Short mmCIF file of C-alpha atoms in Angstrom, two decimals:
data_model
loop_
_atom_site.label_atom_id
_atom_site.label_comp_id
_atom_site.label_asym_id
_atom_site.label_seq_id
_atom_site.Cartn_x
_atom_site.Cartn_y
_atom_site.Cartn_z
CA UNK E 3 -36.76 -5.11 -52.25
CA UNK E 4 -38.08 -7.75 -54.69
CA UNK E 5 -41.72 -8.30 -55.55
CA UNK E 6 -41.62 -11.55 -53.61
CA UNK E 7 -40.34 -9.80 -50.50
CA UNK E 8 -42.97 -7.09 -50.93
CA UNK E 9 -45.67 -9.75 -51.07
CA UNK E 10 -44.20 -11.53 -48.05
CA UNK E 11 -44.06 -8.31 -46.02
CA UNK E 12 -47.61 -7.45 -47.04
CA UNK E 13 -48.86 -10.88 -45.95
CA UNK E 14 -47.31 -10.31 -42.53
CA UNK E 15 -48.66 -6.75 -42.12
CA UNK E 16 -52.26 -7.35 -43.18
CA UNK E 17 -54.39 -9.76 -41.09
CA UNK E 18 -55.64 -12.39 -43.53
CA UNK E 19 -58.82 -14.34 -42.71
CA UNK E 20 -57.74 -17.34 -44.70
CA UNK E 21 -59.35 -20.06 -42.61
CA UNK E 22 -62.62 -21.45 -43.94
CA UNK E 23 -65.23 -22.81 -41.53
CA UNK E 24 -68.59 -24.53 -41.39
CA UNK E 25 -70.39 -25.85 -44.46
CA UNK E 26 -67.93 -24.15 -46.82
CA UNK E 27 -65.04 -26.06 -45.27
CA UNK E 28 -66.80 -29.43 -45.54
CA UNK E 29 -67.95 -28.92 -49.14
CA UNK E 30 -64.59 -27.52 -50.25
CA UNK E 31 -62.76 -30.41 -48.61
CA UNK E 32 -65.05 -32.79 -50.52
CA UNK E 33 -64.36 -30.97 -53.79
CA UNK E 34 -60.61 -31.01 -53.22
CA UNK E 35 -60.68 -34.71 -52.37
CA UNK E 36 -62.57 -35.34 -55.63
CA UNK E 37 -59.98 -33.30 -57.52
CA UNK E 38 -56.91 -34.95 -56.00
CA UNK E 39 -58.46 -38.38 -56.49
CA UNK E 40 -59.26 -37.80 -60.17
CA UNK E 41 -55.86 -36.48 -61.22
CA UNK E 42 -53.98 -39.17 -59.32
CA UNK E 43 -56.08 -42.11 -60.46
CA UNK E 44 -54.95 -41.42 -64.03
CA UNK E 45 -51.61 -43.18 -63.71
CA UNK E 46 -52.88 -46.40 -62.13
CA UNK E 47 -56.12 -46.73 -64.10
CA UNK E 48 -54.32 -46.16 -67.40
CA UNK E 49 -51.44 -48.46 -66.45
CA UNK E 50 -53.69 -51.50 -66.17
CA UNK E 51 -55.44 -50.49 -69.41
CA UNK E 52 -52.35 -49.98 -71.59
CA UNK E 53 -52.51 -53.44 -73.15
CA UNK E 54 -56.19 -52.91 -74.04
CA UNK E 55 -55.39 -49.45 -75.46
CA UNK E 56 -52.55 -50.87 -77.56
CA UNK E 57 -54.80 -53.69 -78.80
CA UNK E 58 -57.34 -51.07 -79.87
CA UNK E 59 -55.06 -48.39 -81.33
CA UNK E 60 -51.78 -50.25 -81.91
CA UNK E 61 -48.26 -49.13 -81.01
CA UNK E 62 -46.67 -50.96 -78.06
CA UNK E 63 -43.46 -48.94 -78.34
CA UNK E 64 -45.36 -45.64 -78.42
CA UNK E 65 -47.67 -46.65 -75.58
CA UNK E 66 -45.24 -45.44 -72.92
CA UNK E 67 -46.06 -41.89 -74.03
CA UNK E 68 -49.66 -42.40 -72.86
CA UNK E 69 -48.39 -42.40 -69.27
CA UNK E 70 -45.15 -40.47 -69.62
CA UNK E 71 -46.61 -37.66 -71.75
CA UNK E 72 -49.14 -37.06 -68.98
CA UNK E 73 -46.42 -37.06 -66.33
CA UNK E 74 -44.08 -34.74 -68.28
CA UNK E 75 -46.60 -31.90 -68.49
CA UNK E 76 -47.85 -32.72 -64.99
CA UNK E 77 -44.29 -32.28 -63.75
CA UNK E 78 -43.48 -29.12 -65.71
CA UNK E 79 -46.69 -27.24 -64.93
CA UNK E 80 -46.95 -27.87 -61.19
CA UNK E 81 -44.83 -24.85 -60.35
CA UNK E 82 -46.15 -22.82 -63.30
CA UNK E 83 -49.77 -23.14 -62.15
CA UNK E 84 -48.71 -22.43 -58.59
CA UNK E 85 -47.08 -19.19 -59.68
CA UNK E 86 -50.06 -18.26 -61.87
CA UNK E 87 -52.36 -18.71 -58.88
CA UNK E 88 -50.21 -16.29 -56.89
CA UNK E 89 -50.81 -13.69 -59.60
CA UNK E 90 -54.35 -14.37 -60.81
CA UNK E 91 -55.88 -15.78 -57.63
CA UNK E 92 -56.57 -19.24 -56.23
CA UNK E 93 -60.24 -19.54 -57.17
CA UNK E 94 -59.97 -18.72 -60.87
CA UNK E 95 -56.80 -20.76 -61.29
CA UNK E 96 -58.24 -23.79 -59.48
CA UNK E 97 -61.40 -23.86 -61.58
CA UNK E 98 -59.47 -23.29 -64.82
CA UNK E 99 -57.08 -26.16 -64.20
CA UNK E 100 -59.89 -28.57 -63.40
CA UNK E 101 -61.80 -27.47 -66.50
CA UNK E 102 -58.73 -28.16 -68.69
CA UNK E 103 -58.37 -31.59 -67.10
CA UNK E 104 -62.04 -32.50 -67.63
CA UNK E 105 -62.19 -31.27 -71.24
CA UNK E 106 -59.13 -33.22 -72.34
CA UNK E 107 -60.31 -36.29 -70.43
CA UNK E 108 -63.22 -36.25 -72.84
CA UNK E 109 -60.76 -35.83 -75.70
CA UNK E 110 -58.83 -38.91 -74.56
CA UNK E 111 -62.01 -40.95 -74.50
CA UNK E 112 -62.86 -39.87 -78.05
CA UNK E 113 -59.38 -40.47 -79.54
CA UNK E 114 -59.23 -42.62 -82.67
CA UNK E 115 -55.43 -42.94 -83.01
CA UNK E 116 -52.52 -43.35 -80.62
CA UNK E 117 -51.20 -39.91 -81.63
CA UNK E 118 -54.53 -38.25 -80.78
CA UNK E 119 -54.60 -40.01 -77.42
CA UNK E 120 -51.03 -38.97 -76.57
CA UNK E 121 -51.73 -35.32 -77.49
CA UNK E 122 -54.86 -35.25 -75.32
CA UNK E 123 -52.98 -36.92 -72.47
CA UNK E 124 -50.29 -34.23 -72.68
CA UNK E 125 -52.89 -31.47 -72.29
CA UNK E 126 -54.73 -33.48 -69.65
CA UNK E 127 -51.47 -33.46 -67.67
CA UNK E 128 -51.33 -29.65 -67.95
CA UNK E 129 -54.67 -29.40 -66.15
CA UNK E 130 -53.85 -32.15 -63.66
CA UNK E 131 -50.70 -30.34 -62.52
CA UNK E 132 -52.68 -27.30 -61.44
CA UNK E 133 -55.41 -29.39 -59.85
CA UNK E 134 -52.95 -31.16 -57.59
CA UNK E 135 -50.67 -28.32 -56.53
CA UNK E 136 -53.53 -25.85 -55.96
CA UNK E 137 -55.57 -28.41 -54.02
CA UNK E 138 -52.66 -28.98 -51.63
CA UNK E 139 -52.08 -25.22 -51.41
CA UNK E 140 -55.73 -24.58 -50.55
CA UNK E 141 -55.56 -27.22 -47.83
CA UNK E 142 -52.65 -25.45 -46.14
CA UNK E 143 -54.36 -22.05 -46.46
CA UNK E 144 -57.90 -22.90 -45.41
CA UNK E 145 -57.12 -24.51 -42.01
CA UNK E 146 -54.91 -23.57 -39.02
CA UNK E 147 -51.40 -24.98 -38.82
CA UNK E 148 -52.47 -27.31 -36.00
CA UNK E 149 -54.64 -29.20 -38.51
CA UNK E 150 -51.95 -29.53 -41.20
CA UNK E 151 -51.08 -33.12 -40.27
CA UNK E 152 -54.66 -34.41 -40.39
CA UNK E 153 -55.49 -32.64 -43.66
CA UNK E 154 -52.18 -33.63 -45.24
CA UNK E 155 -52.96 -37.23 -44.27
CA UNK E 156 -56.37 -36.86 -45.91
CA UNK E 157 -54.81 -35.64 -49.16
CA UNK E 158 -52.19 -38.38 -49.06
CA UNK E 159 -54.93 -40.94 -48.46
CA UNK E 160 -56.87 -39.62 -51.47
CA UNK E 161 -53.80 -39.93 -53.67
CA UNK E 162 -52.97 -43.39 -52.47
CA UNK E 163 -56.61 -44.53 -52.62
CA UNK E 164 -56.63 -43.48 -56.25
CA UNK E 165 -53.73 -45.85 -56.76
CA UNK E 166 -55.70 -48.63 -55.04
CA UNK E 167 -58.97 -48.17 -56.90
CA UNK E 168 -57.43 -47.18 -60.24
CA UNK E 169 -56.26 -50.67 -61.24
CA UNK E 170 -59.51 -52.27 -60.06
CA UNK E 171 -61.71 -49.78 -61.94
CA UNK E 172 -59.48 -50.10 -64.98
CA UNK E 173 -59.68 -53.88 -64.85
CA UNK E 174 -63.47 -53.89 -64.46
CA UNK E 175 -63.94 -51.41 -67.31
CA UNK E 176 -61.65 -53.27 -69.69
CA UNK E 177 -63.14 -56.66 -68.84
CA UNK E 178 -66.74 -55.51 -69.33
CA UNK E 179 -66.62 -52.48 -71.63
CA UNK E 180 -64.20 -50.33 -73.65
CA UNK E 181 -61.05 -48.64 -72.38
CA UNK E 182 -62.53 -45.27 -73.40
CA UNK E 183 -64.57 -45.18 -70.19
CA UNK E 184 -61.43 -44.90 -68.06
CA UNK E 185 -61.25 -41.31 -69.33
CA UNK E 186 -64.94 -40.51 -69.76
CA UNK E 187 -65.65 -41.38 -66.12
CA UNK E 188 -63.76 -38.23 -65.11
CA UNK E 189 -66.44 -35.97 -66.55
CA UNK E 190 -69.33 -36.25 -63.98
CA UNK E 191 -67.25 -35.99 -60.77
CA UNK E 192 -65.07 -33.33 -62.40
CA UNK E 193 -68.14 -31.21 -63.16
CA UNK E 194 -69.39 -31.63 -59.58
CA UNK E 195 -66.01 -30.55 -58.19
CA UNK E 196 -66.01 -27.43 -60.40
CA UNK E 197 -69.45 -26.41 -59.13
CA UNK E 198 -68.51 -26.99 -55.48
CA UNK E 199 -65.30 -25.00 -55.82
CA UNK E 200 -67.14 -22.12 -57.48
CA UNK E 201 -69.60 -22.01 -54.58
CA UNK E 202 -67.23 -22.53 -51.64
CA UNK E 203 -63.96 -20.74 -52.46
CA UNK E 204 -64.33 -17.08 -51.43
CA UNK E 205 -63.42 -14.46 -54.03
CA UNK E 206 -59.91 -13.23 -53.37
CA UNK E 207 -59.00 -16.27 -51.25
CA UNK E 208 -56.82 -16.39 -49.16
CA UNK E 209 -56.95 -12.58 -48.94
CA UNK E 210 -60.75 -12.35 -48.73
CA UNK E 211 -60.43 -10.90 -45.23
CA UNK E 212 -58.32 -7.96 -46.39
CA UNK E 213 -60.09 -4.81 -45.09
CA UNK E 214 -58.72 -2.87 -48.07
CA UNK E 215 -60.88 -4.89 -50.44
CA UNK E 216 -58.67 -7.66 -51.65
CA UNK E 217 -55.05 -8.29 -52.37
CA UNK E 218 -53.46 -5.49 -54.41
CA UNK E 219 -51.78 -7.98 -56.72
CA UNK E 220 -55.14 -8.63 -58.35
CA UNK E 221 -55.76 -4.96 -59.17
CA UNK E 222 -54.21 -5.14 -62.63
CA UNK E 223 -53.68 -8.59 -64.09
CA UNK E 224 -51.78 -7.35 -67.14
CA UNK E 225 -49.65 -4.72 -65.44
CA UNK E 226 -45.87 -4.68 -65.72
CA UNK E 227 -45.58 -5.67 -62.07
CA UNK E 228 -47.82 -8.69 -62.65
CA UNK E 229 -45.92 -9.88 -65.73
CA UNK E 230 -42.61 -9.62 -63.87
CA UNK E 231 -43.86 -12.28 -61.45
CA UNK E 232 -44.27 -14.90 -64.21
CA UNK E 233 -40.93 -16.61 -64.83
CA UNK E 234 -41.62 -17.53 -68.46
CA UNK E 235 -37.98 -18.23 -69.48
CA UNK E 236 -37.49 -20.48 -66.46
CA UNK E 237 -40.62 -22.45 -67.35
CA UNK E 238 -39.45 -22.88 -70.95
CA UNK E 239 -35.96 -24.00 -69.90
CA UNK E 240 -37.46 -26.56 -67.52
CA UNK E 241 -39.94 -27.87 -70.07
CA UNK E 242 -37.20 -28.12 -72.69
CA UNK E 243 -34.69 -30.12 -70.69
CA UNK E 244 -37.38 -32.51 -69.43
CA UNK E 245 -38.81 -33.12 -72.91
CA UNK E 246 -35.43 -33.85 -74.48
CA UNK E 247 -34.54 -36.18 -71.61
CA UNK E 248 -37.80 -38.11 -71.85
CA UNK E 249 -37.60 -38.37 -75.66
CA UNK E 250 -34.15 -39.93 -75.32
CA UNK E 251 -35.29 -42.39 -72.67
CA UNK E 252 -38.35 -43.49 -74.65
CA UNK E 253 -36.96 -43.47 -78.19
CA UNK E 254 -33.32 -44.51 -77.83
CA UNK E 255 -33.27 -48.19 -78.68
CA UNK E 256 -36.53 -48.65 -80.60
CA UNK E 257 -36.04 -45.63 -82.90
CA UNK E 258 -32.30 -44.88 -82.84
CA UNK E 259 -29.24 -46.27 -81.09
CA UNK E 260 -27.88 -44.89 -77.84
CA UNK E 261 -24.64 -44.05 -79.64
CA UNK E 262 -26.37 -42.32 -82.56
CA UNK E 263 -25.83 -38.59 -83.22
CA UNK E 264 -29.54 -37.92 -82.54
CA UNK E 265 -29.36 -39.46 -79.06
CA UNK E 266 -26.14 -37.67 -78.15
CA UNK E 267 -27.46 -34.35 -79.49
CA UNK E 268 -30.65 -34.56 -77.42
CA UNK E 269 -28.75 -35.53 -74.27
CA UNK E 270 -26.41 -32.58 -74.76
CA UNK E 271 -29.36 -30.24 -75.37
CA UNK E 272 -31.10 -31.54 -72.26
CA UNK E 273 -27.96 -30.93 -70.18
CA UNK E 274 -27.45 -27.45 -71.65
CA UNK E 275 -31.06 -26.47 -70.99
CA UNK E 276 -30.78 -27.78 -67.43
CA UNK E 277 -27.67 -25.63 -66.88
CA UNK E 278 -29.49 -22.67 -68.44
CA UNK E 279 -32.40 -23.30 -66.09
CA UNK E 280 -30.18 -23.25 -63.00
CA UNK E 281 -28.25 -20.20 -64.21
CA UNK E 282 -31.43 -18.32 -65.04
CA UNK E 283 -33.01 -19.14 -61.68
CA UNK E 284 -29.88 -17.80 -59.97
CA UNK E 285 -30.13 -14.54 -61.92
CA UNK E 286 -33.81 -14.13 -61.07
CA UNK E 287 -33.31 -15.05 -57.41
CA UNK E 288 -30.11 -13.23 -56.56
CA UNK E 289 -29.76 -10.29 -58.96
CA UNK E 290 -31.82 -7.39 -60.25
CA UNK E 291 -30.53 -7.62 -63.82
CA UNK E 292 -33.51 -9.33 -65.43
CA UNK E 293 -37.12 -8.30 -66.05
CA UNK E 294 -38.61 -11.24 -64.16
CA UNK E 295 -38.47 -11.11 -60.37
CA UNK E 296 -40.00 -14.32 -58.96
CA UNK E 297 -38.21 -17.55 -59.91
CA UNK E 298 -39.85 -20.91 -60.41
CA UNK E 299 -37.12 -22.47 -58.25
CA UNK E 300 -35.96 -19.91 -55.65
CA UNK E 301 -32.21 -20.27 -55.32
CA UNK E 302 -32.48 -20.07 -51.52
CA UNK E 303 -33.95 -23.58 -51.64
CA UNK E 304 -30.47 -24.87 -52.47
CA UNK E 305 -29.21 -23.38 -49.20
CA UNK E 306 -31.95 -25.03 -47.13
CA UNK E 307 -30.42 -28.43 -46.37
CA UNK E 308 -33.53 -30.11 -44.87
CA UNK E 309 -35.62 -28.92 -47.81
CA UNK E 310 -33.05 -30.27 -50.29
CA UNK E 311 -33.28 -33.60 -48.49
CA UNK E 312 -37.07 -33.56 -48.82
CA UNK E 313 -36.79 -32.68 -52.52
CA UNK E 314 -34.34 -35.53 -53.16
CA UNK E 315 -36.57 -37.96 -51.27
CA UNK E 316 -39.56 -36.78 -53.30
CA UNK E 317 -37.64 -37.37 -56.52
CA UNK E 318 -36.55 -40.87 -55.56
CA UNK E 319 -39.84 -42.09 -54.07
CA UNK E 320 -41.59 -41.15 -57.31
CA UNK E 321 -39.52 -43.76 -59.15
CA UNK E 322 -40.67 -47.00 -57.44
CA UNK E 323 -44.21 -45.75 -56.90
CA UNK E 324 -44.88 -45.16 -60.61
CA UNK E 325 -42.76 -47.94 -62.10
CA UNK E 326 -44.33 -50.75 -60.05
CA UNK E 327 -47.89 -49.53 -60.66
CA UNK E 328 -47.36 -49.16 -64.42
CA UNK E 329 -45.01 -52.02 -65.28
CA UNK E 330 -46.28 -54.83 -63.03
CA UNK E 331 -49.77 -55.02 -64.65
CA UNK E 332 -48.12 -55.02 -68.09
CA UNK E 333 -45.86 -57.87 -67.00
CA UNK E 334 -48.77 -59.92 -65.64
CA UNK E 335 -50.86 -59.45 -68.79
CA UNK E 336 -48.04 -60.04 -71.28
CA UNK E 337 -46.24 -62.81 -69.39
CA UNK E 338 -48.96 -64.59 -67.44
CA UNK E 339 -51.88 -64.05 -69.88
CA UNK E 340 -53.98 -62.40 -67.18
CA UNK E 341 -57.01 -60.23 -67.88
CA UNK E 342 -56.78 -56.55 -66.87
CA UNK E 343 -58.90 -57.20 -63.77
CA UNK E 344 -56.84 -60.22 -62.74
CA UNK E 345 -53.62 -58.25 -63.19
CA UNK E 346 -55.08 -55.36 -61.18
CA UNK E 347 -55.99 -57.63 -58.28
CA UNK E 348 -52.42 -58.93 -58.12
CA UNK E 349 -51.00 -55.49 -57.29
CA UNK E 350 -53.51 -54.77 -54.51
CA UNK E 351 -51.01 -55.52 -51.71
CA UNK E 352 -48.80 -52.74 -53.07
CA UNK E 353 -51.53 -50.19 -53.70
CA UNK E 354 -53.44 -50.89 -50.46
CA UNK E 355 -50.40 -50.69 -48.20
CA UNK E 356 -49.38 -47.34 -49.70
CA UNK E 357 -52.27 -45.31 -48.18
CA UNK E 358 -52.10 -47.35 -44.97
CA UNK E 359 -48.41 -46.52 -44.64
CA UNK E 360 -49.17 -42.84 -45.28
CA UNK E 361 -51.76 -42.70 -42.51
CA UNK E 362 -49.57 -44.66 -40.10
CA UNK E 363 -46.50 -42.48 -40.57
CA UNK E 364 -48.34 -39.21 -39.97
CA UNK E 365 -50.24 -40.65 -37.03
CA UNK E 366 -47.11 -41.93 -35.33
CA UNK E 367 -45.17 -38.72 -35.99
CA UNK E 368 -47.89 -36.42 -34.63
CA UNK E 369 -49.22 -38.49 -31.71
CA UNK E 370 -46.07 -40.25 -30.51
CA UNK E 371 -43.84 -37.21 -31.20
CA UNK E 372 -41.35 -39.46 -32.97
CA UNK E 373 -39.00 -37.49 -35.26
CA UNK E 374 -40.17 -37.93 -38.87
CA UNK E 375 -36.59 -38.63 -40.00
CA UNK E 376 -36.62 -42.02 -38.27
CA UNK E 377 -39.92 -42.95 -39.92
CA UNK E 378 -38.60 -41.81 -43.30
CA UNK E 379 -35.56 -44.03 -42.77
CA UNK E 380 -37.84 -46.99 -42.03
CA UNK E 381 -39.84 -46.23 -45.18
CA UNK E 382 -36.73 -46.12 -47.36
CA UNK E 383 -35.44 -49.41 -45.95
CA UNK E 384 -38.79 -51.10 -46.62
CA UNK E 385 -38.83 -49.81 -50.20
CA UNK E 386 -35.35 -51.07 -51.05
CA UNK E 387 -35.95 -54.39 -49.27
CA UNK E 388 -39.32 -55.00 -50.93
CA UNK E 389 -38.04 -54.14 -54.41
CA UNK E 390 -34.90 -56.23 -53.99
CA UNK E 391 -37.00 -59.23 -52.95
CA UNK E 392 -39.32 -58.74 -55.94
CA UNK E 393 -36.37 -59.38 -58.27
CA UNK E 394 -36.16 -62.95 -56.93
CA UNK E 395 -39.55 -63.93 -58.38
CA UNK E 396 -39.19 -66.65 -61.06
CA UNK E 397 -39.50 -65.49 -64.67
CA UNK E 398 -41.81 -68.38 -65.53
CA UNK E 399 -44.56 -70.35 -63.83
CA UNK E 400 -47.31 -69.20 -61.47
CA UNK E 401 -47.07 -66.16 -59.22
CA UNK E 402 -45.83 -67.27 -55.76
CA UNK E 403 -47.45 -65.99 -52.57
CA UNK E 404 -44.16 -64.33 -51.65
CA UNK E 405 -44.78 -61.82 -54.47
CA UNK E 406 -47.65 -60.27 -52.51
CA UNK E 407 -45.59 -60.05 -49.31
CA UNK E 408 -42.80 -58.28 -51.18
CA UNK E 409 -45.32 -55.88 -52.74
CA UNK E 410 -46.78 -55.10 -49.30
CA UNK E 411 -43.35 -54.29 -47.85
CA UNK E 412 -42.46 -51.95 -50.72
CA UNK E 413 -45.90 -50.33 -50.77
CA UNK E 414 -45.88 -49.62 -47.04
CA UNK E 415 -42.44 -48.04 -47.38
CA UNK E 416 -43.64 -45.77 -50.19
CA UNK E 417 -46.64 -44.75 -48.09
CA UNK E 418 -44.48 -43.91 -45.07
CA UNK E 419 -42.43 -41.55 -47.24
CA UNK E 420 -45.36 -40.03 -49.15
CA UNK E 421 -47.35 -38.98 -46.12
CA UNK E 422 -44.49 -37.43 -44.17
CA UNK E 423 -43.02 -35.46 -47.07
CA UNK E 424 -46.31 -33.65 -47.64
CA UNK E 425 -46.65 -32.85 -43.94
CA UNK E 426 -43.08 -31.67 -43.40
CA UNK E 427 -43.03 -28.91 -46.04
CA UNK E 428 -44.60 -26.17 -43.84
CA UNK E 429 -42.08 -26.93 -41.09
CA UNK E 430 -38.94 -26.34 -43.18
CA UNK E 431 -39.89 -23.32 -45.34
CA UNK E 432 -41.57 -19.97 -44.82
CA UNK E 433 -45.27 -19.46 -45.57
CA UNK E 434 -44.44 -17.72 -48.85
CA UNK E 435 -42.78 -20.84 -50.21
CA UNK E 436 -45.74 -23.16 -49.78
CA UNK E 437 -47.25 -22.20 -53.15
CA UNK E 438 -44.20 -23.12 -55.24
CA UNK E 439 -45.00 -26.82 -55.42
CA UNK E 440 -41.33 -27.70 -55.93
CA UNK E 441 -41.45 -30.83 -53.78
CA UNK E 442 -44.52 -32.15 -55.57
CA UNK E 443 -42.89 -31.39 -58.89
CA UNK E 444 -39.81 -33.43 -58.07
CA UNK E 445 -41.93 -36.39 -57.02
CA UNK E 446 -43.61 -36.36 -60.42
CA UNK E 447 -40.21 -35.84 -62.06
CA UNK E 448 -39.11 -39.03 -60.33
CA UNK E 449 -42.04 -40.80 -61.96
CA UNK E 450 -41.06 -39.42 -65.38
CA UNK E 451 -37.42 -40.46 -65.02
CA UNK E 452 -38.34 -43.83 -63.54
CA UNK E 453 -40.87 -44.73 -66.22
CA UNK E 454 -38.62 -43.41 -68.97
CA UNK E 455 -35.75 -45.52 -67.69
CA UNK E 456 -37.96 -48.58 -67.25
CA UNK E 457 -39.35 -48.18 -70.77
CA UNK E 458 -35.85 -47.82 -72.22
CA UNK E 459 -34.68 -50.93 -70.37
CA UNK E 460 -37.67 -52.99 -71.51
CA UNK E 461 -37.49 -51.85 -75.13
CA UNK E 462 -33.75 -52.46 -75.42
CA UNK E 463 -33.98 -55.84 -73.71
CA UNK E 464 -36.93 -57.04 -75.79
CA UNK E 465 -35.31 -55.88 -79.02
CA UNK E 466 -32.04 -57.63 -78.23
CA UNK E 467 -33.56 -60.88 -76.92
CA UNK E 468 -36.72 -61.50 -78.95
CA UNK E 469 -34.75 -61.73 -82.19
CA UNK E 470 -33.42 -65.07 -80.95
CA UNK E 471 -36.90 -66.59 -80.48
CA UNK E 472 -39.10 -64.83 -83.07
CA UNK E 473 -38.98 -64.00 -86.75
CA UNK E 474 -38.84 -60.36 -87.83
CA UNK E 475 -42.55 -60.41 -88.78
CA UNK E 476 -43.57 -61.96 -85.46
CA UNK E 477 -41.47 -59.43 -83.55
CA UNK E 478 -43.16 -56.59 -85.41
CA UNK E 479 -46.60 -58.03 -84.62
CA UNK E 480 -45.79 -58.41 -80.91
CA UNK E 481 -44.47 -54.83 -80.71
CA UNK E 482 -47.66 -53.62 -82.42
CA UNK E 483 -49.90 -55.51 -79.99
CA UNK E 484 -48.91 -57.91 -77.18
CA UNK E 485 -52.17 -59.78 -77.82
CA UNK E 486 -50.41 -61.29 -80.84
CA UNK E 487 -48.38 -63.44 -78.44
CA UNK E 488 -51.44 -65.68 -78.09
CA UNK E 489 -51.33 -66.43 -81.84
CA UNK E 490 -47.77 -67.77 -81.76
CA UNK E 491 -46.90 -71.45 -81.48
CA UNK E 492 -46.80 -72.85 -77.95
CA UNK E 493 -43.01 -72.95 -77.88
CA UNK E 494 -42.72 -69.38 -79.20
CA UNK E 495 -45.31 -68.20 -76.68
CA UNK E 496 -43.36 -69.65 -73.75
CA UNK E 497 -40.06 -68.22 -74.97
CA UNK E 498 -41.59 -64.78 -75.62
CA UNK E 499 -43.28 -64.62 -72.23
CA UNK E 500 -40.00 -65.58 -70.53
CA UNK E 501 -38.25 -62.69 -72.28
CA UNK E 502 -40.96 -60.25 -71.15
CA UNK E 503 -40.66 -61.53 -67.56
CA UNK E 504 -36.87 -61.15 -67.60
CA UNK E 505 -37.17 -57.58 -68.87
CA UNK E 506 -39.46 -56.78 -65.94
CA UNK E 507 -37.01 -58.31 -63.44
CA UNK E 508 -34.23 -56.16 -64.88
CA UNK E 509 -36.43 -53.07 -64.55
CA UNK E 510 -37.05 -53.74 -60.85
CA UNK E 511 -33.35 -54.32 -60.16
CA UNK E 512 -32.53 -50.91 -61.60
CA UNK E 513 -35.40 -49.27 -59.70
CA UNK E 514 -34.20 -50.83 -56.43
CA UNK E 515 -30.76 -49.35 -57.03
CA UNK E 516 -32.15 -45.89 -57.78
CA UNK E 517 -34.38 -46.03 -54.70
CA UNK E 518 -31.28 -46.48 -52.55
CA UNK E 519 -30.41 -42.84 -53.29
CA UNK E 520 -33.11 -41.89 -50.76
CA UNK E 521 -30.52 -42.41 -48.03
CA UNK E 522 -28.61 -39.39 -49.37
CA UNK E 523 -31.75 -37.30 -48.89
CA UNK E 524 -32.09 -38.60 -45.34
CA UNK E 525 -28.51 -37.57 -44.61
CA UNK E 526 -29.27 -34.04 -45.81
CA UNK E 527 -32.22 -33.86 -43.39
CA UNK E 528 -30.14 -34.88 -40.36
CA UNK E 529 -29.96 -32.31 -37.56
CA UNK E 530 -28.82 -32.46 -33.95
CA UNK E 531 -32.33 -31.46 -32.94
CA UNK E 532 -34.60 -33.40 -35.26
CA UNK E 533 -37.64 -31.87 -36.92
CA UNK E 534 -40.90 -32.52 -35.10
CA UNK E 535 -44.50 -32.36 -36.29
CA UNK E 536 -46.16 -30.14 -33.70
#
């Protein structure tokens, strides 16, 4: 019997008082909402501030790493932190991850170069990954299953609300102060959340009710049995293939050609590491030949068809959600000469309808007893339709009212999918699988792949098209800082802005096509007797 099965059997044999009540529940819920809000506001608040950051530190081509570097480590460490919390306990792991996030938020605010900022963002993502996955885990462990839908909706609303308020806060800060405050503002609420979690999370949670004095896994943190539960090789394989893939997406074009030996070598390495990751996870899951016993990605997940559908949906919904929030403000500032706040206000239909869609989908599924699959189908259709319509927006001139309608359709579709995917996880896997965070990880992976692809498309398009309207020196200046567009002649400004707008339209066309892959995930979830949220 494996260590995982031992733990599962133990959890079934020992009555665990995992539900938190009274003032502890209310304060802990507040702290977790703070935590989820802070780590999820980072993408949207930074997205609207990228132009200001580039103007201050330089490096338009490198600026994609400010968002993508955060998402790469966020993606890779979701499952790693989840596994560490299984071994070292929820309370200590939760507080540690939030502390890492807060400390490196301060480092981001103090950065003097683009390289320093990117490095701090990478480590900030390490902390954010644990904050998110452990917050969701605590939610599912601190309340009865009957309350999963309402608490999952609350977490989804916090995430989506961060996307709504992030651009507005970013716009206000950049219009009236320095971009550094978008990071420094994390410090006070982060400190409050740490204090509340220290006070409200019982020691040994969720095994604090164990009459034998706590879960035996915590008896010796450095024992051989403990170390065997940490899938270090699997984590390294996963981190490696993601990093090589993202480097290719962000650097091929501006740094070296797609056909260059460097690009091909990194793609091959990424593929090899991915194959090594799958092979290693199979060995850990299905054999007893290796030292490590608990895989990051349990191979049985591949045999759970509804779960594979949820994972694929999570991957694909992460693409439009992140690309629109990051790239649309850049387009509005570079193409339409808008201020950060003005650009932020233009994406409100998208960001507002996302949390509304999340709340609606869970409410309809739980109260009307409508199978979630049908609501997920509606969400996917709205996403593809909204994105496809957004590609029809003119590359020049003022922003038509139709833009906001198209944003609302796509945003509502994303929200429908977000809310239901979080709620459905406990209904398709055993209790022991809740802590893995695989579904959340794939959603963030979708954001990484989507933003990497969008950045590659924009960079290649701008490089190939701007050479026809700008001199080499002017091109270099624009790539260093988009604010330099305002110093060009009127004719050059108009031509340059048109190229930027066309690159954005091409990005959205590609994203709409990728989003269509959600229908494959829906097909995997199909059953004669559809899943229901009880």
